[in-house]
CSV table of C-alpha atoms in Angstrom, one decimal:
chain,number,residue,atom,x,y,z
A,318,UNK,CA,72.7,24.3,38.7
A,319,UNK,CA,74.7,25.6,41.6
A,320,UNK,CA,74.7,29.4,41.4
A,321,UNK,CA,77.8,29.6,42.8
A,322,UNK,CA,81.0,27.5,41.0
A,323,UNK,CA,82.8,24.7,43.3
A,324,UNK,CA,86.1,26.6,42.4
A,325,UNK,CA,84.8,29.5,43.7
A,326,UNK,CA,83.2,27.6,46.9
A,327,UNK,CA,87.1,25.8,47.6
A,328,UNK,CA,89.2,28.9,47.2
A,329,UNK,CA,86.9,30.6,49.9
A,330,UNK,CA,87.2,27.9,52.2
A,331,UNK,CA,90.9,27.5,51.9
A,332,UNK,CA,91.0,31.3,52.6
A,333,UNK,CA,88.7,30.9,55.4
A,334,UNK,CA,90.9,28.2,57.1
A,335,UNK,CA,93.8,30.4,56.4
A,336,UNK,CA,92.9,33.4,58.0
A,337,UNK,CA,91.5,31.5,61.2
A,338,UNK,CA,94.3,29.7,61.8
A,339,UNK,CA,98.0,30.8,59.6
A,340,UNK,CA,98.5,34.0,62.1
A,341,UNK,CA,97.6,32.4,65.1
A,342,UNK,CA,100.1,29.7,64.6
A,343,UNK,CA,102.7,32.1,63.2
A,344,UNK,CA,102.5,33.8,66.6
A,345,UNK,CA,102.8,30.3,68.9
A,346,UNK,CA,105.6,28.4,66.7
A,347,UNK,CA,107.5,31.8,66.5
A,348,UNK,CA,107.1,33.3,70.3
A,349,UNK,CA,109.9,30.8,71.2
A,350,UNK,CA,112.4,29.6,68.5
A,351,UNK,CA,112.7,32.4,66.4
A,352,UNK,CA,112.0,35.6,69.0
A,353,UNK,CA,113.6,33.5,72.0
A,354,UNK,CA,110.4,34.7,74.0
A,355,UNK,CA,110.0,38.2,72.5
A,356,UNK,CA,106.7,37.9,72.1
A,357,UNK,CA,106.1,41.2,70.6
A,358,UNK,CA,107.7,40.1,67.6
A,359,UNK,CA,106.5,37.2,67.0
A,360,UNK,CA,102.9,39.8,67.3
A,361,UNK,CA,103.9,41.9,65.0
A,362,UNK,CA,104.8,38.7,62.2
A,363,UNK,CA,101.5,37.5,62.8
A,364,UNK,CA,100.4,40.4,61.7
A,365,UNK,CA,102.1,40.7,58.7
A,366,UNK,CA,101.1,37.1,58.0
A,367,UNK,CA,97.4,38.0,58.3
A,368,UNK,CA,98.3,40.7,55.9
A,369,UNK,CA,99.6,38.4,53.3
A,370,UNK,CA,96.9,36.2,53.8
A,371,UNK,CA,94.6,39.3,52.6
A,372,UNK,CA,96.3,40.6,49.7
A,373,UNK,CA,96.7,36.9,48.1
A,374,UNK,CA,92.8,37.1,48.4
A,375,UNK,CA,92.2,40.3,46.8
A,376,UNK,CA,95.2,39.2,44.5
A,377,UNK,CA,93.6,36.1,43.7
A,378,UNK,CA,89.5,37.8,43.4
A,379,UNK,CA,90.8,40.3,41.4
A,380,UNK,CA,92.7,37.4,38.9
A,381,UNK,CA,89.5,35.8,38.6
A,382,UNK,CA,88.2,35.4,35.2
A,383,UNK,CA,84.6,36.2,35.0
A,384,UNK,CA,81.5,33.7,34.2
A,385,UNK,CA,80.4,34.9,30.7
A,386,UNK,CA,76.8,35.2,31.6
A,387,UNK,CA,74.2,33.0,29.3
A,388,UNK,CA,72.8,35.5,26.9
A,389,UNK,CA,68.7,35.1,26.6
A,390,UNK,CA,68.5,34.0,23.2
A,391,UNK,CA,66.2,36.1,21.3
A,392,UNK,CA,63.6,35.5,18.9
B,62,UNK,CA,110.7,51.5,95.4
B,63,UNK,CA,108.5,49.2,97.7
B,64,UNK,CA,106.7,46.8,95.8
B,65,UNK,CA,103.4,46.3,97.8
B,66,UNK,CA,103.0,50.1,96.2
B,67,UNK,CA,104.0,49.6,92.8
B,68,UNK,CA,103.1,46.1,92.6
B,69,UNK,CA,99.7,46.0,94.4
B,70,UNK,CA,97.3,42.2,94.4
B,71,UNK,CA,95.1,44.5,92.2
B,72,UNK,CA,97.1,45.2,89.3
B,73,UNK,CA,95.9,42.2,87.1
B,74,UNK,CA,92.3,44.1,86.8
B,75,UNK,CA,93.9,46.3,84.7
B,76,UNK,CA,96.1,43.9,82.2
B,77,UNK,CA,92.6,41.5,82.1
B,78,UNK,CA,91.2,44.7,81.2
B,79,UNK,CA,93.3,45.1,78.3
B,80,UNK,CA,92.9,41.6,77.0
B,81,UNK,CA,88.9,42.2,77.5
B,82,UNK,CA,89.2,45.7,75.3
B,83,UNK,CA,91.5,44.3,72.6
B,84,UNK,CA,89.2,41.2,71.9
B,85,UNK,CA,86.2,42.7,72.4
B,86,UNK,CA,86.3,46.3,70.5
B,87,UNK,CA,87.7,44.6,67.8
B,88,UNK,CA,85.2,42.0,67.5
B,89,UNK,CA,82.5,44.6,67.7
B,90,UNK,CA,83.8,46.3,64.8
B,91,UNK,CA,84.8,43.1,62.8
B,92,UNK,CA,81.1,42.1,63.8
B,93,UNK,CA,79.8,45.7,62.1
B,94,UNK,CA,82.4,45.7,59.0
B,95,UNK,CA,81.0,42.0,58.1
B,96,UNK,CA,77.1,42.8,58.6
B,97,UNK,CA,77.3,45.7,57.0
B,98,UNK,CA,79.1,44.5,53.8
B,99,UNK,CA,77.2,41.8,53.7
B,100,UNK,CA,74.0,43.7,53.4
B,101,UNK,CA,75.6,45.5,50.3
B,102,UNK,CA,76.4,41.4,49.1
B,103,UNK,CA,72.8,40.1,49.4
B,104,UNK,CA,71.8,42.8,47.7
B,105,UNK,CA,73.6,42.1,44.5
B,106,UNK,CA,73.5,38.7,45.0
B,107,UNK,CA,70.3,37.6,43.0
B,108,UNK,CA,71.5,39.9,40.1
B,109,UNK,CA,75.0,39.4,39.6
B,110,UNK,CA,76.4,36.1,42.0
B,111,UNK,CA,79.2,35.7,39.6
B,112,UNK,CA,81.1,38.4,41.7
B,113,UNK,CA,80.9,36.8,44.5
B,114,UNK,CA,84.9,36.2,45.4
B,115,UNK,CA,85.3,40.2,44.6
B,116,UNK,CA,82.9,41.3,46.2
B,117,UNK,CA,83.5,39.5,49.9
B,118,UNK,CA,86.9,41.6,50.2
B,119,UNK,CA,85.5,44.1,52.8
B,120,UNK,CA,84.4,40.8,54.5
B,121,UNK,CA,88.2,39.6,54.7
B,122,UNK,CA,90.0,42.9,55.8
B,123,UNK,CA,86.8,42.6,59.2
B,124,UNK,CA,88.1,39.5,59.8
B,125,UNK,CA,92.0,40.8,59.9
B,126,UNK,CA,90.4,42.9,62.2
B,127,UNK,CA,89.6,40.6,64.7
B,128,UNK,CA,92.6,39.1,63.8
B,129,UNK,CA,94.7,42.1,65.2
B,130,UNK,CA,92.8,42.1,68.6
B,131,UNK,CA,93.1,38.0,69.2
B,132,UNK,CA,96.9,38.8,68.4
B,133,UNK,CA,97.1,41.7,71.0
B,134,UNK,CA,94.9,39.5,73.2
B,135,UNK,CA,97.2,36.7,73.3
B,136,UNK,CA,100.1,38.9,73.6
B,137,UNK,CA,98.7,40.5,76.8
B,138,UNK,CA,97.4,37.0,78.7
B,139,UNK,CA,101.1,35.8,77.4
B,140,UNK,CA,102.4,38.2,80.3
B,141,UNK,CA,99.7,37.8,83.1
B,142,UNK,CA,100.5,34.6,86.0
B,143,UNK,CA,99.4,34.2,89.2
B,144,UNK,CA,102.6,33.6,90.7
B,145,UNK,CA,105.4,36.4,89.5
B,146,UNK,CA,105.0,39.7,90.1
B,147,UNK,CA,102.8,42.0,88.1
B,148,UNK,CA,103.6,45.7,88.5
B,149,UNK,CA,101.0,48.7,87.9
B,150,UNK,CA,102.5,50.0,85.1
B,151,UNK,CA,102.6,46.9,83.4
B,152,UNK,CA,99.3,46.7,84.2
B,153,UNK,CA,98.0,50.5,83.0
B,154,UNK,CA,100.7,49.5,79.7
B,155,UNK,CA,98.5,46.4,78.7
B,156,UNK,CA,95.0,48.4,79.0
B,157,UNK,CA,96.5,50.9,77.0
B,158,UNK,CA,97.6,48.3,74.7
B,159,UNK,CA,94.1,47.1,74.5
B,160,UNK,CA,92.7,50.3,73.8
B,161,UNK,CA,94.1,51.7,71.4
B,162,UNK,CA,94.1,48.0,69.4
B,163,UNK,CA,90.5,47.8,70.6
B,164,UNK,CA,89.0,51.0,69.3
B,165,UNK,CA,91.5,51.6,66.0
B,166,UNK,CA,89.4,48.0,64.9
B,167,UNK,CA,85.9,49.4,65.9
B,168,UNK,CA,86.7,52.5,64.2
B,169,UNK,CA,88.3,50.3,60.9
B,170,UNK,CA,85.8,47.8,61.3
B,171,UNK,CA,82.9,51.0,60.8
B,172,UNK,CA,84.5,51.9,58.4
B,173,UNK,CA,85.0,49.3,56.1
B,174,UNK,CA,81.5,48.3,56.6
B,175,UNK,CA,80.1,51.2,55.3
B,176,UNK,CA,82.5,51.6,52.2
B,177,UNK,CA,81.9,47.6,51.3
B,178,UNK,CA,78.2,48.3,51.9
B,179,UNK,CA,78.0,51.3,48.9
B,180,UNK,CA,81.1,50.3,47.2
B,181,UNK,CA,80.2,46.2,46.3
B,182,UNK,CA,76.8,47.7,44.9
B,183,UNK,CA,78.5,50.2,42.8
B,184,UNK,CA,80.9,47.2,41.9
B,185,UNK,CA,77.6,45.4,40.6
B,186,UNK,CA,76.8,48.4,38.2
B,187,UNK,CA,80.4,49.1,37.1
B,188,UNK,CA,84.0,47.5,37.1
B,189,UNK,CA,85.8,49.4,37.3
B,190,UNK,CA,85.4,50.5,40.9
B,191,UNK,CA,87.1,47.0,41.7
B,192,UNK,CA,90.6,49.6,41.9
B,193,UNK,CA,89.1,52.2,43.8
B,194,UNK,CA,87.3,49.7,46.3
B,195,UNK,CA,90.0,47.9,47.2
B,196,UNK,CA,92.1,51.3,47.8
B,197,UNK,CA,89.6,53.0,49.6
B,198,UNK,CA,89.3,49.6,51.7
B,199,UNK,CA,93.0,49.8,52.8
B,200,UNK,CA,92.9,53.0,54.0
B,201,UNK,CA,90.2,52.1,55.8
B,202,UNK,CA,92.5,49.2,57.4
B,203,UNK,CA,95.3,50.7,58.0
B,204,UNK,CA,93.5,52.4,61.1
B,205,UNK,CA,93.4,48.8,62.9
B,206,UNK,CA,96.6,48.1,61.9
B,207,UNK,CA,97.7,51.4,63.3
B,208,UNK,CA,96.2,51.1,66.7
B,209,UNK,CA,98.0,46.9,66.3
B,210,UNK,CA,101.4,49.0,65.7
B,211,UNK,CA,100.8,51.5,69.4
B,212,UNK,CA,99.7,48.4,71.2
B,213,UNK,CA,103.0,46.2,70.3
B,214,UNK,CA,105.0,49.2,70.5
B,215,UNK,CA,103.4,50.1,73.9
B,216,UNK,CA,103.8,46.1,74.8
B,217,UNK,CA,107.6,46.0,74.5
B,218,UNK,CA,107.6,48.8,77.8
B,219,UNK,CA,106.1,46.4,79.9
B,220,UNK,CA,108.6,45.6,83.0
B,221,UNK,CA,107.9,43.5,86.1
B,222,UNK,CA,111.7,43.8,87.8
B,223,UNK,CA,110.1,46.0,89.9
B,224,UNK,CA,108.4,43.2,91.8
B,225,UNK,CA,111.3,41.6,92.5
């Protein structure tokens, strides 16, 4: 029995994957068509993208139902 | 204004500097922030693993961390070529940039290891620490992200016409 739920195990990984790469890109696809070069900017929405990326997670922990433990049957 | 003074060959030490202090203050407190918390998780871990997605949130907000000094990192090498001109001030403007990005995440990433480490084993015993966690955890944030704000605000005085 896994300990841990598969749900659980995907939604971490997609996080993962989203916090390594969503700001990073949002900095290099925005630098130079949105900011035309300003790259301070295009710093400052990565930043704010990382934030979002955060607050969905806590957002999405704290919506999490929790496992109704198994109750030790008594005798 | 002569530029061999206020553009000297040595004035790239000081932006590589920067990069080197944004990247790797931040990592050392990012690194701190997710050992420490994660002490606090394997210790609830074999008693309550259900609370597993709650309880990596101080684990998340070290890796933002980070996250702000790559950004400031990359923002700083964006300006840095061998073949334009790179002034002194530019130079002294991106290791300040660095700094302050650099050492606001070591002292966030402290931070928010220790609060995960006692707050996630609190959380085990009692929910309804979940609120006072996550604020506490914020606050503890917000000191990165304050030293992110100097560093693009100090980034957007950078000025190289001066080499001209």
């Amino acid at each position: 029995m896994a300990i841990v739920e598969t749900s659980v195990m995907i939604k971490l990984a997609l996080f993962t994957l989203a916090m390594f790469s969503l700001p990073i890109l949002t900095y290099f696809l925005t630098v130079d068509r949105f900011f035309d070069g300003n790259a301070s900017y295009a710093a400052g929405l990565a930043a704010v993208v990382a934030n979002i990326v955060l607050f969905s997670y806590i957002i999405v922990a704290a919506l999490e139902d929790p496992i109704p433990e198994e109750k030790p049957k008594e005798e | 204004m002569d530029p061999t003074v206020y553009c000297p060959t040595w004035a790239p030490f000081f932006g590589f500097a920067g990069v080197f202090a944004a990247m790797a203050f931040s990592s050392l407190g990012a690194a701190y922030g997710t050992a420490r918390s994660g002490i606090g998780i394997a210790g609830i871990g074999p008693f309550r693993p259900e609370l597993v997605m709650k309880s990596l949130i101080p684990v998340v907000m070290s890796g933002i961390i980070a996250v702000y000094g790559l950004v400031v990192a990359v923002l700083i090498i964006g300006q840095m070529s061998p073949s334009s001109g790179y002034s002194l001030y530019t130079g002294f403007v991106s290791l300040a940039a660095g700094l302050s990005v650099g050492m606001g995440g070591l002292a966030a990433g402290y931070a928010v290891g220790v609060v995960g480490d006692y707050c996630v084993r609190a959380y085990a015993q009692e929910n309804r620490i979940f609120v006072i966690m996550v604020l506490i955890l914020i606050f503890a944030e917000v000191l990165g992200l304050y030293g992110l704000i100097v560093a693009l605000i100090l980034n957007t005085k950078s000025d190289n016409t001066i080499c001209e």
